[in-house]
Each structure stands twice: as structure tokens, then as C-alpha cells.
């Protein structure tokens, strides 16, 4: 008998608190549920960014139920409209983002620098073959919760350059949270497969039966913290009592082991 066998640690217990190349690898491989980076930004910085955003004005994602308000551009919304219009829209929306950053701070640049420093990997905003940048860094209010879903460009936006990424994560920096006991994010130890599309519901949701008997991890959104998780894993957000504002983008791992960001 081997007495050195360690007890199995549940997937939900494997969350990490240090951003390292290894921790990112674990997430890309789906062997850990999330990485939490505490105090990435001060409460004052977060509040200043929210105030700058409120001054610009939020508007709703097209056709999404429950309603999600946001500032910025998304591939999700232009997938069935046009790539050309998406890249054209980026120019004015990038100017809005610059105005908000000028009144507060630039979480996108700070995060890119941190990722480069901690992983030693090339990291940048994604661009298309003509060299046009994707939009990265959405301000988002998920206050009425989300449906169970995945975010995975190779499965969902196969005609876009970002569909060539091998794995997809998201980072959310929580900026204003009225009640940290509600609005928790739940992530399941179950990754999307093409055959799961049979269980799609509505514009972006999935039938809950896909995660029957799957392990589940959850975390609360705390102001100033970033949480990174693998969005090929099924996940959803609970409704919130009050406000829940975050700054967010996807992180893709390319075939060359570099990382690209977009929203
Ligand atoms: O707001 C969150 O905690 C997660 C929202 C979500 O579905 C995502 O970032 O992919
Ligand atoms: Fe998501």
C-alpha cells in the first residue's frame, strides 16, 4: 500500500491567489476554477472609473435577457451584423474609453503590464489581419444576473480572427458592488463541447442540464479585486441587490503561446 497518496483536492478548492505563469496555465487547462488578484486597484480608483463611466452613459446589450448594460464594443453583438461595422465603431468607442481613463486610471494598461511581468509572455490587444485593433475593456453592469453560458470564440464566432485562439479566459475587475453577499459568480468544472449546442437556450444561454452533477466553484465580487476564470467552463452570475459594475475583457491563448485581449 502506498502511504504517500495525498487526499484528492476538490476542483472547487483549487482557486489560486497569485498571478503566475503556472497559475495561468492551470486555468487554460481548466484544472483550477479561478485566480483572484486582491487589491489590483484602490477603492478610490474604482469609484473614479465608475463615475467617469456614468458620465458617459451605459446602454443595454442588444437582445440580451436579463438586461446587461455596458459601455464599449463587443464581438458578441456584431457577430451577426458585420465585422466592418465593428472595427469602424471601435474608433469612437476607444475615444470614449480614453476619456474615462483620463478621469480615473487605465486598468487595461495596468493589467497588460502585470500579465507580462508575471508570465514573461507577450500580451497585447488582439488585432485582425489588416492590423486593426479589437476593442478590449468593457465597462459592464451585470445586476439582474446572467443565464448559464460559455464564452468561447472558436465555438461562437468562428469567422473572426480571435477564433484561432486555443483557450479563452476572462478577467473582471470589480469596481462598484452594493452587496457582496449577492451577485456571486458560479463556474462549473465542465467545458463546452460542440455537441452541447443542442442544449442552447435563447440568445446566449444553455439548458442547466449540461452541468448536472458537475463540480461547482463560486466567488463574490469584491471592489478592487480581479478574478480570472476559463469561460469555456459553463458559468453564470446571480442577480445582485443594487449595483455591480466591472471592467472586463477576454484573454485568449494563441497557438504561439502568446496572449491576446478583446471584448
Ligand atoms: O461578472 C462576472 O463575474 C462574470 C460575468 C461573465 O459571464 C464573464 O465575465 O464571462
Ligand atoms: Fe461569461
PDB file of C-alpha atoms and ligand atoms in Angstrom:
ATOM      1  CA  UNK A   1       0.000   0.000   0.000  1.00  0.00           C
ATOM      2  CA  UNK A   2       1.324   3.464  -0.864  1.00  0.00           C
ATOM      3  CA  UNK A   3       1.049   5.603   2.273  1.00  0.00           C
ATOM      4  CA  UNK A   4       2.120   8.735   0.418  1.00  0.00           C
ATOM      5  CA  UNK A   5      -1.029   9.099  -1.617  1.00  0.00           C
ATOM      6  CA  UNK A   6      -2.373  12.592  -0.942  1.00  0.00           C
ATOM      7  CA  UNK A   7      -6.123  13.059  -0.459  1.00  0.00           C
ATOM      8  CA  UNK A   8      -7.759  14.325  -3.646  1.00  0.00           C
ATOM      9  CA  UNK A   9      -8.355  18.083  -3.536  1.00  0.00           C
ATOM     10  CA  UNK A  10     -11.706  19.089  -4.976  1.00  0.00           C
ATOM     11  CA  UNK A  11     -11.532  21.311  -8.092  1.00  0.00           C
ATOM     12  CA  UNK A  12     -13.556  23.976  -6.255  1.00  0.00           C
ATOM     13  CA  UNK A  13     -10.810  24.178  -3.601  1.00  0.00           C
ATOM     14  CA  UNK A  14      -8.032  24.821  -6.112  1.00  0.00           C
ATOM     15  CA  UNK A  15      -8.579  28.560  -6.632  1.00  0.00           C
ATOM     16  CA  UNK A  16      -5.284  30.472  -6.625  1.00  0.00           C
ATOM     17  CA  UNK A  17      -4.398  33.905  -5.261  1.00  0.00           C
ATOM     18  CA  UNK A  18      -1.154  34.532  -7.104  1.00  0.00           C
ATOM     19  CA  UNK A  19      -0.920  35.526 -10.743  1.00  0.00           C
ATOM     20  CA  UNK A  20       1.940  33.449 -12.188  1.00  0.00           C
ATOM     21  CA  UNK A  21       2.653  31.721 -15.493  1.00  0.00           C
ATOM     22  CA  UNK A  22       1.793  28.425 -13.782  1.00  0.00           C
ATOM     23  CA  UNK A  23      -1.496  29.705 -12.425  1.00  0.00           C
ATOM     24  CA  UNK A  24      -2.461  30.929 -15.922  1.00  0.00           C
ATOM     25  CA  UNK A  25      -1.508  27.516 -17.360  1.00  0.00           C
ATOM     26  CA  UNK A  26      -3.703  25.779 -14.795  1.00  0.00           C
ATOM     27  CA  UNK A  27      -6.640  27.965 -15.808  1.00  0.00           C
ATOM     28  CA  UNK A  28      -6.023  27.498 -19.527  1.00  0.00           C
ATOM     29  CA  UNK A  29      -6.050  23.732 -18.917  1.00  0.00           C
ATOM     30  CA  UNK A  30      -9.171  24.018 -16.752  1.00  0.00           C
ATOM     31  CA  UNK A  31      -7.594  22.297 -13.728  1.00  0.00           C
ATOM     32  CA  UNK A  32      -8.337  25.207 -11.343  1.00  0.00           C
ATOM     33  CA  UNK A  33     -11.585  27.223 -11.079  1.00  0.00           C
ATOM     34  CA  UNK A  34     -10.202  30.794 -10.870  1.00  0.00           C
ATOM     35  CA  UNK A  35      -7.369  33.134  -9.867  1.00  0.00           C
ATOM     36  CA  UNK A  36      -8.224  36.041  -7.569  1.00  0.00           C
ATOM     37  CA  UNK A  37      -5.881  39.042  -7.536  1.00  0.00           C
ATOM     38  CA  UNK A  38      -6.657  41.086  -4.448  1.00  0.00           C
ATOM     39  CA  UNK A  39      -6.349  44.883  -4.366  1.00  0.00           C
ATOM     40  CA  UNK A  40      -5.400  45.356  -8.006  1.00  0.00           C
ATOM     41  CA  UNK A  41      -6.887  48.859  -7.749  1.00  0.00           C
ATOM     42  CA  UNK A  42      -7.783  51.110  -4.809  1.00  0.00           C
ATOM     43  CA  UNK A  43     -11.437  51.812  -3.914  1.00  0.00           C
ATOM     44  CA  UNK A  44     -10.833  55.461  -4.942  1.00  0.00           C
ATOM     45  CA  UNK A  45      -9.549  54.448  -8.394  1.00  0.00           C
ATOM     46  CA  UNK A  46     -12.515  52.103  -8.896  1.00  0.00           C
ATOM     47  CA  UNK A  47     -15.032  54.738  -7.855  1.00  0.00           C
ATOM     48  CA  UNK A  48     -13.441  57.366 -10.127  1.00  0.00           C
ATOM     49  CA  UNK A  49     -13.717  54.994 -13.103  1.00  0.00           C
ATOM     50  CA  UNK A  50     -17.388  54.250 -12.361  1.00  0.00           C
ATOM     51  CA  UNK A  51     -18.145  57.952 -12.074  1.00  0.00           C
ATOM     52  CA  UNK A  52     -16.426  58.618 -15.405  1.00  0.00           C
ATOM     53  CA  UNK A  53     -18.490  55.797 -16.923  1.00  0.00           C
ATOM     54  CA  UNK A  54     -21.768  57.064 -15.501  1.00  0.00           C
ATOM     55  CA  UNK A  55     -20.976  60.483 -17.021  1.00  0.00           C
ATOM     56  CA  UNK A  56     -20.528  58.816 -20.461  1.00  0.00           C
ATOM     57  CA  UNK A  57     -23.715  56.752 -20.006  1.00  0.00           C
ATOM     58  CA  UNK A  58     -24.363  52.991 -20.118  1.00  0.00           C
ATOM     59  CA  UNK A  59     -26.622  51.309 -22.669  1.00  0.00           C
ATOM     60  CA  UNK A  60     -28.043  47.784 -22.996  1.00  0.00           C
ATOM     61  CA  UNK A  61     -26.572  44.832 -24.949  1.00  0.00           C
ATOM     62  CA  UNK A  62     -28.739  44.157 -27.985  1.00  0.00           C
ATOM     63  CA  UNK A  63     -31.379  41.485 -27.321  1.00  0.00           C
ATOM     64  CA  UNK A  64     -29.878  40.120 -24.098  1.00  0.00           C
ATOM     65  CA  UNK A  65     -32.246  38.930 -21.339  1.00  0.00           C
ATOM     66  CA  UNK A  66     -31.885  39.583 -18.399  1.00  0.00           C
ATOM     67  CA  UNK A  67     -30.729  43.094 -19.415  1.00  0.00           C
ATOM     68  CA  UNK A  68     -26.990  43.849 -19.179  1.00  0.00           C
ATOM     69  CA  UNK A  69     -25.820  47.463 -19.526  1.00  0.00           C
ATOM     70  CA  UNK A  70     -22.368  48.289 -20.819  1.00  0.00           C
ATOM     71  CA  UNK A  71     -20.031  50.858 -22.375  1.00  0.00           C
ATOM     72  CA  UNK A  72     -17.787  49.625 -25.170  1.00  0.00           C
ATOM     73  CA  UNK A  73     -17.887  47.275 -28.122  1.00  0.00           C
ATOM     74  CA  UNK A  74     -18.363  43.506 -28.255  1.00  0.00           C
ATOM     75  CA  UNK A  75     -17.732  40.851 -30.903  1.00  0.00           C
ATOM     76  CA  UNK A  76     -20.745  39.027 -29.434  1.00  0.00           C
ATOM     77  CA  UNK A  77     -23.061  41.831 -30.612  1.00  0.00           C
ATOM     78  CA  UNK A  78     -21.509  42.326 -34.075  1.00  0.00           C
ATOM     79  CA  UNK A  79     -21.112  38.615 -34.849  1.00  0.00           C
ATOM     80  CA  UNK A  80     -24.352  38.582 -36.833  1.00  0.00           C
ATOM     81  CA  UNK A  81     -24.087  42.212 -38.047  1.00  0.00           C
ATOM     82  CA  UNK A  82     -20.729  42.936 -39.674  1.00  0.00           C
ATOM     83  CA  UNK A  83     -17.017  42.870 -38.913  1.00  0.00           C
ATOM     84  CA  UNK A  84     -16.559  46.049 -40.902  1.00  0.00           C
ATOM     85  CA  UNK A  85     -19.045  47.951 -38.730  1.00  0.00           C
ATOM     86  CA  UNK A  86     -17.488  46.503 -35.568  1.00  0.00           C
ATOM     87  CA  UNK A  87     -13.991  47.767 -36.430  1.00  0.00           C
ATOM     88  CA  UNK A  88     -15.381  51.125 -37.550  1.00  0.00           C
ATOM     89  CA  UNK A  89     -17.316  51.529 -34.279  1.00  0.00           C
ATOM     90  CA  UNK A  90     -14.154  50.751 -32.283  1.00  0.00           C
ATOM     91  CA  UNK A  91     -12.608  54.111 -33.150  1.00  0.00           C
ATOM     92  CA  UNK A  92     -15.283  56.235 -31.456  1.00  0.00           C
ATOM     93  CA  UNK A  93     -15.700  53.806 -28.560  1.00  0.00           C
ATOM     94  CA  UNK A  94     -11.937  53.781 -27.954  1.00  0.00           C
ATOM     95  CA  UNK A  95     -12.110  57.585 -27.668  1.00  0.00           C
ATOM     96  CA  UNK A  96     -14.851  57.220 -25.025  1.00  0.00           C
ATOM     97  CA  UNK A  97     -12.650  54.743 -23.152  1.00  0.00           C
ATOM     98  CA  UNK A  98      -9.672  57.130 -23.283  1.00  0.00           C
ATOM     99  CA  UNK A  99     -11.839  59.914 -21.817  1.00  0.00           C
ATOM    100  CA  UNK A 100     -12.901  57.644 -18.923  1.00  0.00           C
ATOM    101  CA  UNK A 101      -9.299  56.550 -18.256  1.00  0.00           C
ATOM    102  CA  UNK A 102      -8.119  60.174 -18.283  1.00  0.00           C
ATOM    103  CA  UNK A 103     -10.532  60.956 -15.430  1.00  0.00           C
ATOM    104  CA  UNK A 104      -9.548  57.913 -13.361  1.00  0.00           C
ATOM    105  CA  UNK A 105      -6.880  55.333 -14.252  1.00  0.00           C
ATOM    106  CA  UNK A 106      -6.111  52.846 -17.000  1.00  0.00           C
ATOM    107  CA  UNK A 107      -6.885  49.310 -15.741  1.00  0.00           C
ATOM    108  CA  UNK A 108      -6.229  47.810 -19.185  1.00  0.00           C
ATOM    109  CA  UNK A 109      -2.614  49.017 -19.368  1.00  0.00           C
ATOM    110  CA  UNK A 110      -2.033  48.087 -15.712  1.00  0.00           C
ATOM    111  CA  UNK A 111      -3.340  44.578 -16.295  1.00  0.00           C
ATOM    112  CA  UNK A 112      -1.345  44.096 -19.521  1.00  0.00           C
ATOM    113  CA  UNK A 113       1.847  45.147 -17.672  1.00  0.00           C
ATOM    114  CA  UNK A 114       1.093  42.813 -14.763  1.00  0.00           C
ATOM    115  CA  UNK A 115       0.422  39.848 -17.066  1.00  0.00           C
ATOM    116  CA  UNK A 116       3.651  40.468 -18.998  1.00  0.00           C
ATOM    117  CA  UNK A 117       5.688  40.806 -15.812  1.00  0.00           C
ATOM    118  CA  UNK A 118       4.227  37.738 -14.082  1.00  0.00           C
ATOM    119  CA  UNK A 119       4.107  35.346 -17.036  1.00  0.00           C
ATOM    120  CA  UNK A 120       7.029  36.511 -19.207  1.00  0.00           C
ATOM    121  CA  UNK A 121       4.693  36.097 -22.181  1.00  0.00           C
ATOM    122  CA  UNK A 122       3.909  38.542 -24.979  1.00  0.00           C
ATOM    123  CA  UNK A 123       0.476  40.013 -24.231  1.00  0.00           C
ATOM    124  CA  UNK A 124      -1.426  42.611 -26.259  1.00  0.00           C
ATOM    125  CA  UNK A 125      -4.795  43.675 -27.585  1.00  0.00           C
ATOM    126  CA  UNK A 126      -5.958  41.348 -30.391  1.00  0.00           C
ATOM    127  CA  UNK A 127      -5.841  42.661 -33.970  1.00  0.00           C
ATOM    128  CA  UNK A 128      -7.172  41.434 -37.316  1.00  0.00           C
ATOM    129  CA  UNK A 129      -5.129  40.543 -40.407  1.00  0.00           C
ATOM    130  CA  UNK A 130      -5.327  44.160 -41.614  1.00  0.00           C
ATOM    131  CA  UNK A 131      -3.809  45.311 -38.330  1.00  0.00           C
ATOM    132  CA  UNK A 132      -6.989  46.841 -36.902  1.00  0.00           C
ATOM    133  CA  UNK A 133      -7.284  46.501 -33.109  1.00  0.00           C
ATOM    134  CA  UNK A 134     -10.181  44.747 -31.450  1.00  0.00           C
ATOM    135  CA  UNK A 135     -11.930  46.648 -28.654  1.00  0.00           C
ATOM    136  CA  UNK A 136     -10.715  45.484 -25.208  1.00  0.00           C
ATOM    137  CA  UNK A 137     -12.054  46.566 -21.831  1.00  0.00           C
ATOM    138  CA  UNK A 138     -15.790  46.777 -21.428  1.00  0.00           C
ATOM    139  CA  UNK A 139     -17.487  48.573 -18.530  1.00  0.00           C
ATOM    140  CA  UNK A 140     -20.350  46.298 -17.594  1.00  0.00           C
ATOM    141  CA  UNK A 141     -23.285  46.179 -15.139  1.00  0.00           C
ATOM    142  CA  UNK A 142     -24.470  42.622 -14.579  1.00  0.00           C
ATOM    143  CA  UNK A 143     -27.116  43.352 -11.966  1.00  0.00           C
ATOM    144  CA  UNK A 144     -30.026  41.096 -12.879  1.00  0.00           C
ATOM    145  CA  UNK A 145     -27.760  38.056 -13.244  1.00  0.00           C
ATOM    146  CA  UNK A 146     -26.959  36.012 -16.357  1.00  0.00           C
ATOM    147  CA  UNK A 147     -28.138  32.775 -17.873  1.00  0.00           C
ATOM    148  CA  UNK A 148     -25.865  29.740 -17.687  1.00  0.00           C
ATOM    149  CA  UNK A 149     -23.457  30.166 -20.628  1.00  0.00           C
ATOM    150  CA  UNK A 150     -19.924  29.900 -22.026  1.00  0.00           C
ATOM    151  CA  UNK A 151     -17.829  32.488 -23.871  1.00  0.00           C
ATOM    152  CA  UNK A 152     -15.593  30.740 -26.387  1.00  0.00           C
ATOM    153  CA  UNK A 153     -14.784  32.391 -29.720  1.00  0.00           C
ATOM    154  CA  UNK A 154     -13.804  29.190 -31.629  1.00  0.00           C
ATOM    155  CA  UNK A 155     -17.302  27.830 -30.940  1.00  0.00           C
ATOM    156  CA  UNK A 156     -19.287  31.056 -31.097  1.00  0.00           C
ATOM    157  CA  UNK A 157     -17.573  33.456 -33.530  1.00  0.00           C
ATOM    158  CA  UNK A 158     -15.782  31.080 -35.946  1.00  0.00           C
ATOM    159  CA  UNK A 159     -15.444  33.751 -38.685  1.00  0.00           C
ATOM    160  CA  UNK A 160     -13.398  36.191 -36.600  1.00  0.00           C
ATOM    161  CA  UNK A 161      -9.583  36.246 -36.205  1.00  0.00           C
ATOM    162  CA  UNK A 162      -9.940  35.602 -32.487  1.00  0.00           C
ATOM    163  CA  UNK A 163     -11.494  32.196 -33.270  1.00  0.00           C
ATOM    164  CA  UNK A 164      -7.937  30.905 -33.797  1.00  0.00           C
ATOM    165  CA  UNK A 165      -7.186  31.117 -30.066  1.00  0.00           C
ATOM    166  CA  UNK A 166      -6.788  27.784 -28.315  1.00  0.00           C
ATOM    167  CA  UNK A 167      -8.175  28.669 -24.903  1.00  0.00           C
ATOM    168  CA  UNK A 168     -10.195  31.564 -23.555  1.00  0.00           C
ATOM    169  CA  UNK A 169     -10.287  33.191 -20.114  1.00  0.00           C
ATOM    170  CA  UNK A 170     -11.901  36.357 -18.813  1.00  0.00           C
ATOM    171  CA  UNK A 171     -10.699  38.906 -16.280  1.00  0.00           C
ATOM    172  CA  UNK A 172     -13.208  41.006 -14.362  1.00  0.00           C
ATOM    173  CA  UNK A 173     -12.099  43.933 -12.178  1.00  0.00           C
ATOM    174  CA  UNK A 174     -14.960  44.690  -9.794  1.00  0.00           C
ATOM    175  CA  UNK A 175     -15.456  48.426  -9.415  1.00  0.00           C
ATOM    176  CA  UNK A 176     -18.690  49.088  -7.507  1.00  0.00           C
ATOM    177  CA  UNK A 177     -20.599  46.396  -5.633  1.00  0.00           C
ATOM    178  CA  UNK A 178     -23.572  47.264  -3.394  1.00  0.00           C
ATOM    179  CA  UNK A 179     -23.844  43.853  -1.762  1.00  0.00           C
ATOM    180  CA  UNK A 180     -21.033  41.308  -1.844  1.00  0.00           C
ATOM    181  CA  UNK A 181     -23.380  38.630  -0.476  1.00  0.00           C
ATOM    182  CA  UNK A 182     -25.337  38.602  -3.722  1.00  0.00           C
ATOM    183  CA  UNK A 183     -24.176  38.671  -7.348  1.00  0.00           C
ATOM    184  CA  UNK A 184     -21.802  35.737  -6.893  1.00  0.00           C
ATOM    185  CA  UNK A 185     -20.266  34.171  -9.984  1.00  0.00           C
ATOM    186  CA  UNK A 186     -20.544  30.370 -10.341  1.00  0.00           C
ATOM    187  CA  UNK A 187     -18.183  28.334 -12.531  1.00  0.00           C
ATOM    188  CA  UNK A 188     -18.630  24.620 -13.306  1.00  0.00           C
ATOM    189  CA  UNK A 189     -15.937  22.016 -13.874  1.00  0.00           C
ATOM    190  CA  UNK A 190     -17.372  21.273 -17.286  1.00  0.00           C
ATOM    191  CA  UNK A 191     -16.119  22.771 -20.565  1.00  0.00           C
ATOM    192  CA  UNK A 192     -18.192  23.418 -23.684  1.00  0.00           C
ATOM    193  CA  UNK A 193     -18.050  20.800 -26.462  1.00  0.00           C
ATOM    194  CA  UNK A 194     -19.594  21.274 -29.935  1.00  0.00           C
ATOM    195  CA  UNK A 195     -22.364  18.748 -29.168  1.00  0.00           C
ATOM    196  CA  UNK A 196     -23.544  20.976 -26.279  1.00  0.00           C
ATOM    197  CA  UNK A 197     -25.027  23.376 -28.823  1.00  0.00           C
ATOM    198  CA  UNK A 198     -28.075  21.067 -28.937  1.00  0.00           C
ATOM    199  CA  UNK A 199     -28.889  22.403 -25.477  1.00  0.00           C
ATOM    200  CA  UNK A 200     -28.650  26.127 -26.336  1.00  0.00           C
ATOM    201  CA  UNK A 201     -31.448  28.309 -24.978  1.00  0.00           C
ATOM    202  CA  UNK A 202     -32.239  31.865 -26.069  1.00  0.00           C
ATOM    203  CA  UNK A 203     -29.644  34.247 -27.498  1.00  0.00           C
ATOM    204  CA  UNK A 204     -26.704  33.080 -25.376  1.00  0.00           C
ATOM    205  CA  UNK A 205     -27.863  30.666 -22.657  1.00  0.00           C
ATOM    206  CA  UNK A 206     -27.609  26.905 -22.143  1.00  0.00           C
ATOM    207  CA  UNK A 207     -30.021  24.463 -20.536  1.00  0.00           C
ATOM    208  CA  UNK A 208     -28.992  23.778 -16.919  1.00  0.00           C
ATOM    209  CA  UNK A 209     -28.952  20.031 -17.579  1.00  0.00           C
ATOM    210  CA  UNK A 210     -25.454  20.423 -19.154  1.00  0.00           C
ATOM    211  CA  UNK A 211     -23.975  20.903 -15.685  1.00  0.00           C
ATOM    212  CA  UNK A 212     -25.946  18.189 -13.878  1.00  0.00           C
ATOM    213  CA  UNK A 213     -23.723  16.614 -11.212  1.00  0.00           C
ATOM    214  CA  UNK A 214     -20.708  18.785 -12.170  1.00  0.00           C
ATOM    215  CA  UNK A 215     -18.396  20.280  -9.555  1.00  0.00           C
ATOM    216  CA  UNK A 216     -19.024  23.974  -8.979  1.00  0.00           C
ATOM    217  CA  UNK A 217     -16.935  26.834  -7.593  1.00  0.00           C
ATOM    218  CA  UNK A 218     -18.191  30.320  -6.772  1.00  0.00           C
ATOM    219  CA  UNK A 219     -16.773  33.676  -5.716  1.00  0.00           C
ATOM    220  CA  UNK A 220     -18.040  37.058  -4.576  1.00  0.00           C
ATOM    221  CA  UNK A 221     -17.224  40.252  -6.481  1.00  0.00           C
ATOM    222  CA  UNK A 222     -15.086  42.438  -4.178  1.00  0.00           C
ATOM    223  CA  UNK A 223     -14.200  46.025  -5.120  1.00  0.00           C
ATOM    224  CA  UNK A 224     -10.632  46.380  -6.354  1.00  0.00           C
ATOM    225  CA  UNK A 225     -10.149  42.633  -6.947  1.00  0.00           C
ATOM    226  CA  UNK A 226      -9.675  40.922 -10.300  1.00  0.00           C
ATOM    227  CA  UNK A 227     -10.944  37.389 -10.803  1.00  0.00           C
ATOM    228  CA  UNK A 228      -9.789  35.412 -13.849  1.00  0.00           C
ATOM    229  CA  UNK A 229     -11.538  32.206 -14.972  1.00  0.00           C
ATOM    230  CA  UNK A 230     -11.870  29.969 -18.021  1.00  0.00           C
ATOM    231  CA  UNK A 231     -15.015  30.985 -19.943  1.00  0.00           C
ATOM    232  CA  UNK A 232     -15.157  27.711 -21.868  1.00  0.00           C
ATOM    233  CA  UNK A 233     -16.346  26.408 -18.493  1.00  0.00           C
ATOM    234  CA  UNK A 234     -20.101  26.865 -18.071  1.00  0.00           C
ATOM    235  CA  UNK A 235     -20.802  29.763 -15.709  1.00  0.00           C
ATOM    236  CA  UNK A 236     -23.474  32.202 -14.556  1.00  0.00           C
ATOM    237  CA  UNK A 237     -23.878  35.242 -12.312  1.00  0.00           C
ATOM    238  CA  UNK A 238     -26.543  35.550  -9.603  1.00  0.00           C
ATOM    239  CA  UNK A 239     -28.779  38.632  -9.522  1.00  0.00           C
ATOM    240  CA  UNK A 240     -27.463  41.444  -7.312  1.00  0.00           C
ATOM    241  CA  UNK A 241     -29.172  43.630  -4.747  1.00  0.00           C
ATOM    242  CA  UNK A 242     -28.179  47.030  -6.126  1.00  0.00           C
ATOM    243  CA  UNK A 243     -25.159  47.833  -8.292  1.00  0.00           C
ATOM    244  CA  UNK A 244     -22.471  45.539  -9.668  1.00  0.00           C
ATOM    245  CA  UNK A 245     -20.076  47.268 -12.058  1.00  0.00           C
ATOM    246  CA  UNK A 246     -16.983  45.626 -13.545  1.00  0.00           C
ATOM    247  CA  UNK A 247     -14.261  46.292 -16.127  1.00  0.00           C
ATOM    248  CA  UNK A 248     -13.662  43.223 -18.266  1.00  0.00           C
ATOM    249  CA  UNK A 249     -12.144  41.561 -21.334  1.00  0.00           C
ATOM    250  CA  UNK A 250     -11.434  38.114 -22.713  1.00  0.00           C
ATOM    251  CA  UNK A 251      -7.904  36.658 -22.700  1.00  0.00           C
ATOM    252  CA  UNK A 252      -7.059  34.189 -25.462  1.00  0.00           C
ATOM    253  CA  UNK A 253      -4.028  31.886 -25.660  1.00  0.00           C
ATOM    254  CA  UNK A 254      -2.732  31.805 -29.218  1.00  0.00           C
ATOM    255  CA  UNK A 255      -1.113  28.838 -30.968  1.00  0.00           C
ATOM    256  CA  UNK A 256       2.261  30.569 -30.329  1.00  0.00           C
ATOM    257  CA  UNK A 257       1.565  30.675 -26.586  1.00  0.00           C
ATOM    258  CA  UNK A 258       1.037  34.414 -26.568  1.00  0.00           C
ATOM    259  CA  UNK A 259      -1.990  36.129 -25.060  1.00  0.00           C
ATOM    260  CA  UNK A 260      -4.448  38.484 -26.763  1.00  0.00           C
ATOM    261  CA  UNK A 261      -7.228  40.542 -25.210  1.00  0.00           C
ATOM    262  CA  UNK A 262     -10.603  41.610 -26.646  1.00  0.00           C
ATOM    263  CA  UNK A 263     -14.176  42.169 -25.516  1.00  0.00           C
TER     264      UNK A 263
HETATM  265  O1  LIG B   1     -19.324  39.348 -13.897  1.00  0.00           O
HETATM  266  C1  LIG B   1     -18.840  38.245 -13.655  1.00  0.00           C
HETATM  267  O2  LIG B   1     -18.434  37.915 -12.533  1.00  0.00           O
HETATM  268  C2  LIG B   1     -18.704  37.231 -14.761  1.00  0.00           C
HETATM  269  C3  LIG B   1     -19.505  37.568 -15.968  1.00  0.00           C
HETATM  270  C4  LIG B   1     -19.284  36.676 -17.158  1.00  0.00           C
HETATM  271  O3  LIG B   1     -20.129  35.922 -17.564  1.00  0.00           O
HETATM  272  C5  LIG B   1     -17.989  36.730 -17.846  1.00  0.00           C
HETATM  273  O4  LIG B   1     -17.132  37.550 -17.472  1.00  0.00           O
HETATM  274  O5  LIG B   1     -17.795  35.946 -18.801  1.00  0.00           O
HETATM  275 FE1  LIG B   2     -19.493  34.910 -19.366  1.00  0.00          FE
END
